[in-house]
Coordinates of C-alpha atoms in Angstrom, one line a residue:
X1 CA 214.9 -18.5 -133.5
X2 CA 216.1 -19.3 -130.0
X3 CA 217.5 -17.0 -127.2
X4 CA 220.6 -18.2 -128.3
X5 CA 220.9 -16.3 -131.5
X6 CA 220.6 -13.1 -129.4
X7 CA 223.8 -13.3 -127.7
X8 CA 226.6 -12.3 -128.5
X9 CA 230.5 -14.5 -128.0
X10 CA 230.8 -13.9 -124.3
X11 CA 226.6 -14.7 -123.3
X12 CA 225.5 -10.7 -123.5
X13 CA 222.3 -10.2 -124.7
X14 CA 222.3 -8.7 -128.0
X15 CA 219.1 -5.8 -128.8
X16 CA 216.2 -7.4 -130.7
X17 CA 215.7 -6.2 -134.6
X18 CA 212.6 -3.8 -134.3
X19 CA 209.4 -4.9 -136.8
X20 CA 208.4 -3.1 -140.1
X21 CA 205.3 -1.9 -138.2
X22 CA 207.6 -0.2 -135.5
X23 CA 209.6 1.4 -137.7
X24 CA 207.2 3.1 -139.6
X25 CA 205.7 4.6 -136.3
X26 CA 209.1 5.9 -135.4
X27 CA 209.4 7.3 -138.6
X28 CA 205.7 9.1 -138.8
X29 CA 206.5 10.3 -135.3
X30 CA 209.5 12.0 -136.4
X31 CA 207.4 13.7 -139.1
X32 CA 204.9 14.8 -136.9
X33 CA 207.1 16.0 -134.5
X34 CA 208.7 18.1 -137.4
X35 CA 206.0 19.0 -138.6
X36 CA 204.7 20.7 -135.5
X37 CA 208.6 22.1 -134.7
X38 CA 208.0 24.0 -138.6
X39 CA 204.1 25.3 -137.4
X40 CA 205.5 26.9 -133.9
X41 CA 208.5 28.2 -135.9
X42 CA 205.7 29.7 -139.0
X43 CA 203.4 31.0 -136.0
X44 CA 206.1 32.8 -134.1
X45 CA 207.1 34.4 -137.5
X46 CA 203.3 35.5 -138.2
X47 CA 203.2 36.9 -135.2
X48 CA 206.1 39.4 -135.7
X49 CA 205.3 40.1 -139.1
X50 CA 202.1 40.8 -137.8
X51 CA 203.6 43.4 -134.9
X52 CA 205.4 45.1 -137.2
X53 CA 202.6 45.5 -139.7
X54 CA 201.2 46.9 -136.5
X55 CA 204.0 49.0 -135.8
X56 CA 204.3 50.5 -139.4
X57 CA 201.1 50.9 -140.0
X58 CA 201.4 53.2 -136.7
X59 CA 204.2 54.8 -137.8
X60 CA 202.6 55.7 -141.1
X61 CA 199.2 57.1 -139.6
X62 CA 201.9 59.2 -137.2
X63 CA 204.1 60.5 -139.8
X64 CA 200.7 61.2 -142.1
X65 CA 198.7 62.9 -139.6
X66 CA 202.0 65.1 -139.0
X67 CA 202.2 65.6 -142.1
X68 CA 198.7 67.1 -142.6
X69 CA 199.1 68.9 -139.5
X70 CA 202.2 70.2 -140.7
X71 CA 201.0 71.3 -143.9
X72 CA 198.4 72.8 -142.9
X73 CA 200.3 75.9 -142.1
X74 CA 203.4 75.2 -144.0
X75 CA 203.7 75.0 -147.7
X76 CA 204.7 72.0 -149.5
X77 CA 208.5 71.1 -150.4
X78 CA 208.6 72.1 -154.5
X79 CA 206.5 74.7 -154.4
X80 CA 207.4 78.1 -155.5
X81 CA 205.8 81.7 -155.8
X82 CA 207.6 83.2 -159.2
X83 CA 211.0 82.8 -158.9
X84 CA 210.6 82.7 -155.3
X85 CA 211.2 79.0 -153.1
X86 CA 208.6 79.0 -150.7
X87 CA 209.2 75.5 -149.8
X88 CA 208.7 74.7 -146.2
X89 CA 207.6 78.4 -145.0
X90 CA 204.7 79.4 -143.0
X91 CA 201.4 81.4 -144.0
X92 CA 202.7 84.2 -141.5
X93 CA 206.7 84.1 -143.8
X94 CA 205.0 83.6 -146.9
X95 CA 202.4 86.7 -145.9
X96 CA 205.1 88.6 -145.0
X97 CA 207.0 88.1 -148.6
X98 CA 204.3 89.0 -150.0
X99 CA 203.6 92.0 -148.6
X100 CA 207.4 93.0 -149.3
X101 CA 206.7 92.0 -153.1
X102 CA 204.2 94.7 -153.2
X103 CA 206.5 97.6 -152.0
X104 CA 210.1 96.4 -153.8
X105 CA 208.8 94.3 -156.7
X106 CA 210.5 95.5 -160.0
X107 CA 210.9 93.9 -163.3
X108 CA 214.3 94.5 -165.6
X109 CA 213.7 93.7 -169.4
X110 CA 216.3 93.3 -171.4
X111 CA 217.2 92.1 -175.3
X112 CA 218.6 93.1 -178.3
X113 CA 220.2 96.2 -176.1
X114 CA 217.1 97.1 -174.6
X115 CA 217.0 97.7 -171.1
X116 CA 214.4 98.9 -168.7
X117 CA 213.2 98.4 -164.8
X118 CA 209.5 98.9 -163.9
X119 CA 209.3 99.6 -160.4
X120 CA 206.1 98.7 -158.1
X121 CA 205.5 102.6 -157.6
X122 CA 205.7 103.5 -161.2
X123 CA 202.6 101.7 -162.3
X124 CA 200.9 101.0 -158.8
X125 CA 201.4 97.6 -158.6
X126 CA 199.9 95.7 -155.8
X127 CA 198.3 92.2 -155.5
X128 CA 194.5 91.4 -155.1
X129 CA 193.6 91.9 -151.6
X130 CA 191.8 88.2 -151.6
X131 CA 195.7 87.0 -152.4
X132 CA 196.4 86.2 -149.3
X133 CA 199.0 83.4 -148.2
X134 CA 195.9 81.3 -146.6
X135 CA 194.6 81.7 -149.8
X136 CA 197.1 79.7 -151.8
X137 CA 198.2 77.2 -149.3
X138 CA 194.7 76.2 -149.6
X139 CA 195.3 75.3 -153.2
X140 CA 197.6 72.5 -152.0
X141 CA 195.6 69.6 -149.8
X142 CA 197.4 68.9 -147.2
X143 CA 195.2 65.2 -146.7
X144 CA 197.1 64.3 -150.2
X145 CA 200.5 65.6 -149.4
X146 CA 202.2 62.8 -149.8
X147 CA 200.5 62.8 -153.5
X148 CA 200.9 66.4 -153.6
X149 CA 204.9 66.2 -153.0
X150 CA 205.0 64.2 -156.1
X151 CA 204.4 67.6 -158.3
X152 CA 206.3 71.1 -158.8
X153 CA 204.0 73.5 -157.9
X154 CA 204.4 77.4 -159.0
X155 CA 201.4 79.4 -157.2
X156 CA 202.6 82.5 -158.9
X157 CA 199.7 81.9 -161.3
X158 CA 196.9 82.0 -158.4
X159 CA 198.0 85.4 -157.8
X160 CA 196.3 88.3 -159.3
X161 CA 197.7 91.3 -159.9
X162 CA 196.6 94.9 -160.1
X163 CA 198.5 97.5 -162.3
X164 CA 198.2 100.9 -164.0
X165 CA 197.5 99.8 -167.1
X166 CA 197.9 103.3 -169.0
X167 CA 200.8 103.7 -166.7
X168 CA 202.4 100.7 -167.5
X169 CA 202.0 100.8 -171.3
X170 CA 203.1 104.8 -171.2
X171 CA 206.8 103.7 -169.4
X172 CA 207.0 101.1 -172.3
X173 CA 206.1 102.7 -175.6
X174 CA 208.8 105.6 -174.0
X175 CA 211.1 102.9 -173.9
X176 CA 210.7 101.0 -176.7
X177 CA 210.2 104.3 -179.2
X178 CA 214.1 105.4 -177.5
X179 CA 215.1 102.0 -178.3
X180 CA 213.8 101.6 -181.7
X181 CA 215.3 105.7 -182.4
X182 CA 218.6 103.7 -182.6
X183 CA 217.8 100.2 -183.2
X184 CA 219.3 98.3 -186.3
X185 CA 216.5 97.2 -188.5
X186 CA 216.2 94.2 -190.1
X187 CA 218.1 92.8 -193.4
X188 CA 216.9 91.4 -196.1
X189 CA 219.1 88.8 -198.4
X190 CA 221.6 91.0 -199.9
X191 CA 224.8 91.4 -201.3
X192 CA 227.9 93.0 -199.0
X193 CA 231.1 94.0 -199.2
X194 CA 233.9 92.9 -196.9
X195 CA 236.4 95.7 -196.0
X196 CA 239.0 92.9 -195.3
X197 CA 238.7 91.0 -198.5
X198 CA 237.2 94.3 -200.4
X199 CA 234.8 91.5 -202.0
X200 CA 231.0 91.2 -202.2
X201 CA 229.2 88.4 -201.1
X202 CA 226.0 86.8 -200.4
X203 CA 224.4 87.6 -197.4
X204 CA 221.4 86.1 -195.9
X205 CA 218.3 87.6 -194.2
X206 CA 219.7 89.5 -191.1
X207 CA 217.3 90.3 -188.0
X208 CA 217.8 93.6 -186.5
X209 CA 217.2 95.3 -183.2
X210 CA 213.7 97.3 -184.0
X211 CA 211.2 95.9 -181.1
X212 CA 207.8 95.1 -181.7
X213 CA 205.7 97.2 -178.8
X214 CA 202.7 95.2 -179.0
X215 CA 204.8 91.6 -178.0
X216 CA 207.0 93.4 -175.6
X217 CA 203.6 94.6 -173.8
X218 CA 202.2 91.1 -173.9
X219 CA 205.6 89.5 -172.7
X220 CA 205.6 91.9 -169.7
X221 CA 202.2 91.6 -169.0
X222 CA 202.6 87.9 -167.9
X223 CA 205.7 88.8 -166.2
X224 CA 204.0 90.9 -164.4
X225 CA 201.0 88.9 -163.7
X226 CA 203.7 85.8 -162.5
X227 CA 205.7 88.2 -160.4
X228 CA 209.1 87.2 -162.7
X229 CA 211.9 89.7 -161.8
X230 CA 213.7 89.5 -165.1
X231 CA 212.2 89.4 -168.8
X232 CA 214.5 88.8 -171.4
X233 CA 212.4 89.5 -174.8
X234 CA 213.4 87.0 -177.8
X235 CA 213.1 86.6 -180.9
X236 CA 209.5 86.9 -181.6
X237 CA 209.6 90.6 -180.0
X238 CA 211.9 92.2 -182.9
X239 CA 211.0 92.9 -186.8
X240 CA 211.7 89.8 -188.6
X241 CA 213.3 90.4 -192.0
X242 CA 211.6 88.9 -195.2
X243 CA 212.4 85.3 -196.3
X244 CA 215.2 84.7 -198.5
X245 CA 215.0 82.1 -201.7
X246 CA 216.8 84.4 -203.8
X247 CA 220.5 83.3 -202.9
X248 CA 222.0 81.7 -206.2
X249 CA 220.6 85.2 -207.9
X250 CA 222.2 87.2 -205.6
X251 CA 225.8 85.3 -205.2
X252 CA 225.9 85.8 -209.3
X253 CA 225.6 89.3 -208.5
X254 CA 228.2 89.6 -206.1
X255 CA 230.6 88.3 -208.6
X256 CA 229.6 90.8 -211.2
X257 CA 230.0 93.4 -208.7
X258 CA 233.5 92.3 -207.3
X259 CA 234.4 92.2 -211.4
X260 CA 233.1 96.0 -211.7
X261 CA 235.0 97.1 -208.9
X262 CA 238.4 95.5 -209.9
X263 CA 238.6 98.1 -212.4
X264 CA 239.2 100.7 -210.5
X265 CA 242.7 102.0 -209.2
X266 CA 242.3 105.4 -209.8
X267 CA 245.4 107.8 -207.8
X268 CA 244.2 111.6 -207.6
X269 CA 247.3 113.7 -207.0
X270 CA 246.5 116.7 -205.1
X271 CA 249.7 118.7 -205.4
X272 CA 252.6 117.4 -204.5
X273 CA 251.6 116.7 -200.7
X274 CA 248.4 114.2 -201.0
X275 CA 246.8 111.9 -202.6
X276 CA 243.3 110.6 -203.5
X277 CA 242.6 107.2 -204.6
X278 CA 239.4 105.3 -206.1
X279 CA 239.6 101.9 -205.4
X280 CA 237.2 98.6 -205.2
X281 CA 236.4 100.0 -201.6
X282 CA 235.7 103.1 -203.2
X283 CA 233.6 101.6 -206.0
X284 CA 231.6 99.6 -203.7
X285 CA 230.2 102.4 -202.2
X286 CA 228.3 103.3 -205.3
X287 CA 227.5 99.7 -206.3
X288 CA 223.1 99.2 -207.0
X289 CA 221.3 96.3 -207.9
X290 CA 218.1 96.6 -209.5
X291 CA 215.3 94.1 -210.1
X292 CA 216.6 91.5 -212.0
X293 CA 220.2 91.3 -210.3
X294 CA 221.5 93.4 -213.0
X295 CA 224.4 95.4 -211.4
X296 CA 225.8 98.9 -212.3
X297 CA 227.3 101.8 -210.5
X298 CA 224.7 104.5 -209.5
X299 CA 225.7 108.1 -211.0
X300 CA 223.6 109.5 -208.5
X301 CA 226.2 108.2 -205.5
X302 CA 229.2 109.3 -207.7
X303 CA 228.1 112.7 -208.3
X304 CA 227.6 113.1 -204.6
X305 CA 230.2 111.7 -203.7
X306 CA 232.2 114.3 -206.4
X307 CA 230.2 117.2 -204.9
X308 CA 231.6 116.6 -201.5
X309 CA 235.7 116.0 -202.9
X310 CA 235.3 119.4 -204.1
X311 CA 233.5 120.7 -201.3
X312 CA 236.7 119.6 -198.9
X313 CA 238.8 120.9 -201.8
X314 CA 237.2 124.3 -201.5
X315 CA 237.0 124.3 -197.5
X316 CA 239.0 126.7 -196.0
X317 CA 235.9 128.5 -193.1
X318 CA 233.4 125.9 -193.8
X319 CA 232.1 123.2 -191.7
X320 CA 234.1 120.3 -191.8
X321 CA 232.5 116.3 -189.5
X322 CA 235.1 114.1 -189.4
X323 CA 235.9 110.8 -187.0
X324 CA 238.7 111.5 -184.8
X325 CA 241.1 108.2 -184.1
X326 CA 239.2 107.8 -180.7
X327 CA 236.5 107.3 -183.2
X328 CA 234.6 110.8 -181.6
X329 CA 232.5 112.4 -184.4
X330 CA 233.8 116.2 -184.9
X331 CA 231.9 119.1 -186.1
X332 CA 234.1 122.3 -186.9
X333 CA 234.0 125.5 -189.0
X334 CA 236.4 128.1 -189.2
X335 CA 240.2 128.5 -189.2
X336 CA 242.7 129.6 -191.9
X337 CA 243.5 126.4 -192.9
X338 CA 242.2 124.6 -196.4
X339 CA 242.4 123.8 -200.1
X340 CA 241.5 125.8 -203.2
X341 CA 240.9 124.1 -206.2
X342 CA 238.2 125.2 -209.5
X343 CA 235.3 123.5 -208.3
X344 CA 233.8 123.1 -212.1
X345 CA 237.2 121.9 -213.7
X346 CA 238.3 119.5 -210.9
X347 CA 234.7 117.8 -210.4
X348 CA 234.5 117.2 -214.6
X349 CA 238.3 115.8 -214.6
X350 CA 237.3 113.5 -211.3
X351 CA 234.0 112.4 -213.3
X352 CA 236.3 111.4 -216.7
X353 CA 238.6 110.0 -214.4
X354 CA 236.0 107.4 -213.1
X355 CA 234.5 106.8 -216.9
X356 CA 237.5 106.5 -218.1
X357 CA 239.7 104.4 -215.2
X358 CA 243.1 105.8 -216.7
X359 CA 246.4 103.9 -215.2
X360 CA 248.4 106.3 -215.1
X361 CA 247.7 109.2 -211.9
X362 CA 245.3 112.0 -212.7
X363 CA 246.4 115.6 -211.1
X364 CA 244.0 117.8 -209.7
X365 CA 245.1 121.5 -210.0
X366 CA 245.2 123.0 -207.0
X367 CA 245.6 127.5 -205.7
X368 CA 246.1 126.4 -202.8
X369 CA 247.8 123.5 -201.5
X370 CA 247.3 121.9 -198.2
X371 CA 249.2 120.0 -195.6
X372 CA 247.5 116.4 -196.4
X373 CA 243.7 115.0 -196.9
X374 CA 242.3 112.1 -195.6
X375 CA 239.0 112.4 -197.3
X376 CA 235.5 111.6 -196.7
X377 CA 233.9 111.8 -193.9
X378 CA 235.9 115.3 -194.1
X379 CA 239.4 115.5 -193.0
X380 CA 241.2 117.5 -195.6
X381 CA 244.0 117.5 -193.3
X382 CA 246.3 114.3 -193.1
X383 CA 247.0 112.0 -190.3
X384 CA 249.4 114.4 -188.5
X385 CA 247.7 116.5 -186.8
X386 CA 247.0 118.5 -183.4
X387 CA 243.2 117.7 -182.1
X388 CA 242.0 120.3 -178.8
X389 CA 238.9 119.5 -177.4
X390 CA 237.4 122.7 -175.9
X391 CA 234.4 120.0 -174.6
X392 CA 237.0 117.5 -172.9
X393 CA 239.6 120.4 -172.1
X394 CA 242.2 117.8 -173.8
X395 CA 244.7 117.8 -176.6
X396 CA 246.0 115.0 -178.6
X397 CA 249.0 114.8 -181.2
X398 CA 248.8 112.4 -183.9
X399 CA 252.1 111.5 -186.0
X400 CA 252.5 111.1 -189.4
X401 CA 250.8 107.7 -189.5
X402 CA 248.2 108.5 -187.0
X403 CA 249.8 107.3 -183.8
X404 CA 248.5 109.3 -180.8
X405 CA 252.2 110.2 -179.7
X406 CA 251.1 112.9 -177.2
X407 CA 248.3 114.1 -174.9
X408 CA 247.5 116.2 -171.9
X409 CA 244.8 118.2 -169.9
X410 CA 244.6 121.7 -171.1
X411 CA 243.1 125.2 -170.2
X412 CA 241.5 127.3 -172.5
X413 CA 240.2 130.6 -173.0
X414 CA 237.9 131.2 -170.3
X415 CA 234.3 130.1 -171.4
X416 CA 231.4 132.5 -171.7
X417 CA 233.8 135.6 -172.5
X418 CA 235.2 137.4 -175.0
X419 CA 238.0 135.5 -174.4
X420 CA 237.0 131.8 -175.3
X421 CA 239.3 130.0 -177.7
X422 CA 237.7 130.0 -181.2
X423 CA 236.9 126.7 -182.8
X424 CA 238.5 126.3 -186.1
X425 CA 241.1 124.3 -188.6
X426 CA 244.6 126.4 -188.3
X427 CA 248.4 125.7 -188.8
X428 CA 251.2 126.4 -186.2
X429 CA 253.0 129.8 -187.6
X430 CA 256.0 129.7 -186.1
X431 CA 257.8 127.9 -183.1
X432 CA 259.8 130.3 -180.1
X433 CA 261.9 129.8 -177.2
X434 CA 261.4 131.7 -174.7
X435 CA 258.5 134.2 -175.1
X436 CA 257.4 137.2 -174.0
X437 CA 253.4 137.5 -174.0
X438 CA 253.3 140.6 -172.6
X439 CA 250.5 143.5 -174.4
X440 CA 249.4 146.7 -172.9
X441 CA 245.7 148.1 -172.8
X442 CA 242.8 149.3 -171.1
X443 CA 241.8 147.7 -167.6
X444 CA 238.2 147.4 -166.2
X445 CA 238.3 146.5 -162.7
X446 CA 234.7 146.3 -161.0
X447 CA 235.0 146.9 -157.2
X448 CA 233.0 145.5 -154.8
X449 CA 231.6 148.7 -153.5
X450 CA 230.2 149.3 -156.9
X451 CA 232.7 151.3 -158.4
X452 CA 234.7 151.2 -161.5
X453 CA 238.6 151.7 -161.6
X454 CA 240.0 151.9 -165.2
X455 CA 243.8 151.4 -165.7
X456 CA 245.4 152.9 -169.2
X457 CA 248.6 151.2 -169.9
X458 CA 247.7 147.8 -168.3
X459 CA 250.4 145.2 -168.9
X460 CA 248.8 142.0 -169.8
X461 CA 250.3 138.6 -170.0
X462 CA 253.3 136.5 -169.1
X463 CA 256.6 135.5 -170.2
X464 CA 256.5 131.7 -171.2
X465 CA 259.4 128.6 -172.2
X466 CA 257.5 127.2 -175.3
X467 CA 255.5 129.1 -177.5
X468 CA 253.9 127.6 -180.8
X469 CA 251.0 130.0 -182.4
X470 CA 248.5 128.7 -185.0
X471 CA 246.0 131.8 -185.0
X472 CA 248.1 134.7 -186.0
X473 CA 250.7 135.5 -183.2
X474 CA 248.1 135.7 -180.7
X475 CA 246.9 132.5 -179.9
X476 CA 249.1 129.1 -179.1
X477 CA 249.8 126.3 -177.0
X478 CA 252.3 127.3 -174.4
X479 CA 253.2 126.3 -171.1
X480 CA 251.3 127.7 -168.1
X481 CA 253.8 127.4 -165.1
X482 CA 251.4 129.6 -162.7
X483 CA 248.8 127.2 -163.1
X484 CA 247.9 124.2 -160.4
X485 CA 246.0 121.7 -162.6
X486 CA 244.7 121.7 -165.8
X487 CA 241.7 120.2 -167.1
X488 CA 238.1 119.9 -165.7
X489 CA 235.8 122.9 -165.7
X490 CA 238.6 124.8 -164.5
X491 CA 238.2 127.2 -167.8
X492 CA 234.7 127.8 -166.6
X493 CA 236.8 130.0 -163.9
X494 CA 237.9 133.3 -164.5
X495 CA 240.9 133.1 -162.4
X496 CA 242.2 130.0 -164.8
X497 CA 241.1 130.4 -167.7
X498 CA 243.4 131.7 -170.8
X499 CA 242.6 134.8 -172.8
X500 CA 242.0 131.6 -175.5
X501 CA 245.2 130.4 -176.2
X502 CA 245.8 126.8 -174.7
X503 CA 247.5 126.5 -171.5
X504 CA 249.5 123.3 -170.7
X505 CA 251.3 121.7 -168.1
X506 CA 255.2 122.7 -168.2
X507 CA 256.8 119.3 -168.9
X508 CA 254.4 118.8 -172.0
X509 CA 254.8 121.9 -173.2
X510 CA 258.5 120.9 -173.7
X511 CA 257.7 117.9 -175.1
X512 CA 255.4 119.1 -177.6
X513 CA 257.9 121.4 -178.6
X514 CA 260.1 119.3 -179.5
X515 CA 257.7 117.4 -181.3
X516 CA 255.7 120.1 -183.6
X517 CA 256.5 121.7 -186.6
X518 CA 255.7 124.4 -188.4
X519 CA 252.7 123.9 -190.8
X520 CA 251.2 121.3 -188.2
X521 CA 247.3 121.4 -188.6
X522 CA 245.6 122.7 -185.3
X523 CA 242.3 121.4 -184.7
X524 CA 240.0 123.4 -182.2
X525 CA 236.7 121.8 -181.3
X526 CA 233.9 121.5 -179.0

């Protein structure tokens, strides 16, 4: 090769081709020089890493030595004293609730209807004196917190309590025995009739109301001891009811039964004013069972049952309890008002009745003949009546289907005189409009200097708009114009009371006038 072959068309000199040798050096310098470029790059990188290793590792033995310092007189986020949050609060805050808890702490059970509050003061309660709020936040490293935060903690059950025991289990047996006085107990798998669909059926083991004292004691005692503010009991604190297995026996017997009672549509005519009728309800309520599912009506329940028909039948005087609509049970004896009927003769024509189950209605012979008769539980009055209770100082006027229709506060004869209103079943005599109630008599006016004034010939009474009698002609509802008010204790008052007739407020005066009739039943009742 010559110089020639170097140049290029006009004489330049062209660059000489480079060996194999020199390229390869170029070529491993490059690497090396990359190489290094990628070593300075990985150092630099190592060296921040490294910094902020250095920096977090600060950071983390900052925020954990806070921490422990922090919690060292704080406690722990999730932690709780009872019911109480005591995340985050000093020894000194958490000291202080305690202390409160030992004055105000009180503890409502309930259940089942049951309800009852123990107060601190009624048993002594306090907390050990060594239950101090150093005490538990010691239970909580504060060198692990960050393990510890991990957890719910409830120091309620590092607390111990103090109590009067014998105080404590006095307030509940009190309790429980008032409870169970009127708690439901528990049912055994039965048979029971529906008053809607007047059928029997099969009815499973029933758990009552009656509490167990020994559980509720136990149940309270660890409220107690975990400072819990409310206790509701459950189902392991009542009187369980027997287990069942005996359901495919029992639903046979219910048909049986609903097939007995069918029978009966018995319609006792008493009079020509009311009526009396045996029905499935009726039946149902003498229906018995007896070991082997067999079932049959119980003679023993119909003859009571018999006893008692007459007894309303023969009632006139005598102590009558009935349910008023309101649903208040009413005691109440006296009055002019009742049936007559031969006790003997109608109790053996009921009793054939029943064997028998005629179609056709049975009559009852009856002296004397009253205005209606509801029945059992003891109305033998029908659904129209007057009801005036002395207790509530109220009256209330039910129509013929037992609509209340009319109702208003009342005076009546001034209580603990001669003059209170008698209790008692009566009938409104006669209706008048106007009336005069005027009565002369003997006066006995006590002075206040001790003597005695006695006027003969005293007029008595006033002249009135409505008057409606049911006791004689001498006490009625009528209006009382010069009175105020009405209702309240005002009868307790001399100066408001009646002479015991019933004192009502003008305007319902008239409209029970208009409403009443003669032969209305008036109840009066405490």
């Amino acid at each position: 090769m010559t110089d020639n072959d170097y140049r290029d068309e006009q004489g330049g000199v062209l660059p000489q081709p480079m060996s194999e040798q020199t390229l390869q050096r170029l070529a491993e310098n490059r690497e090396r020089r990359e190489e290094q470029r990628i070593a300075r790059a990985a150092k630099r990188r190592r060296r921040k890493i490294i910094v902020l290793l250095a920096a977090l590792v600060v950071l983390a033995v900052a925020v954990y030595s806070g921490g422990v310092a922090h919690f060292s007189g704080h406690f722990m986020n999730k932690t709780s004293l009872g019911s109480v949050d005591i995340s985050g609060k000093t020894t000194a805050e958490v000291q202080a609730l305690l202390d409160d808890t030992t004055a105000s702490y009180s503890l409502t059970i309930s259940d089942y209807g049951f309800e009852t509050s123990i107060q601190a003061a009624d048993i002594n309660f306090s907390l050990d004196q060594n239950c101090t709020a150093e005490a538990l936040i010691a239970k909580r490293n504060p060198f692990i917190w960050p393990y510890e935060m991990m957890f719910v903690r409830d120091l309620a059950e590092y607390l111990q309590v103090t109590y009067d025991e014998q105080a404590l289990f006095a307030l509940l047996q009190v309790a429980v025995d008032e409870h169970n006085q009127h708690a439901e107990p528990p049912k055994e798998e039965s048979i029971v009739f529906d008053q809607e669909t007047k059928t029997f059926a099969y009815s499973g083991p029933i758990a009552g109301t009656h509490l167990i004292y020994e559980q509720v004691l136990i149940k309270t005692q660890d409220a107690l001891a975990n400072l819990r503010s409310v206790l509701e009991l459950g189902d392991d604190c009542v009187v369980q009811p027997a287990a069942g297995g005996n359901e495919a026996q029992l639903t046979a017997a219910a048909k049986q039964a609903n097939r007995l009672c069918d029978q009966y549509h018995i319609t006792f005519m008493l009079g020509d004013s009311a009526s009396l009728v045996v029905d499935s309800a009726q039946a149902a309520q003498w229906i018995t069972i007896d070991e082997e599912y067999s079932v049959s009506l119980d003679q023993g329940k119909i003859d009571s049952w018999i006893d008692s028909i007459c007894a309303l039948l023969n009632s006139k005087g005598g102590e009558r309890t009935y349910l008023r609509p309101d649903g208040k049970e009413v005691t109440v004896s006296g009055g002019s008002y009742g049936w007559a009927a031969d006790r003997d003769a109608t109790a053996k024509l009921i009793r054939d009745a029943i064997a028998q189950k005629p179609k056709q209605n049975v009559y009852i012979p009856c002296a004397v003949v009253g205005n209606g008769f509801l029945g059992l539980p003891g109305a033998d009055w029908g659904k129209r009546y007057i009801d005036v209770d002395i207790s509530e100082q109220y009256a209330r006027f039910y129509d013929d289907d037992g609509n209340l229709i009319w109702e208003t506060d009342v005076i009546t004869g001034t209580r603990w005189t001669d003059f209170e209103t008698p209790s008692g079943v009566n009938t409104i005599q006669y209706k008048a409009s106007p009336k005069s109630l005027r009565s002369t008599g003997t006066y006995t006016i006590y002075n206040d200097d001790g003597t005695v004034t006695i006027e003969e010939d005293h007029v008595f009474g006033r002249d009135v708009e409505y008057w409606m009698p049911f006791i004689n002609d001498f006490i009625g509802l009528h209006d009382a114009w010069w009175q105020d008010s009405f209702g309240g204790s005002l009868y307790e008052d001399a100066s408001h009371g009646s002479g015991g007739c019933i004192n009502l407020p003008s305007d319902k005066a008239a409209e029970l006038y208009d409403l009443v009739r003669v032969g209305d039943v008036v109840v009066t009742h405490w």
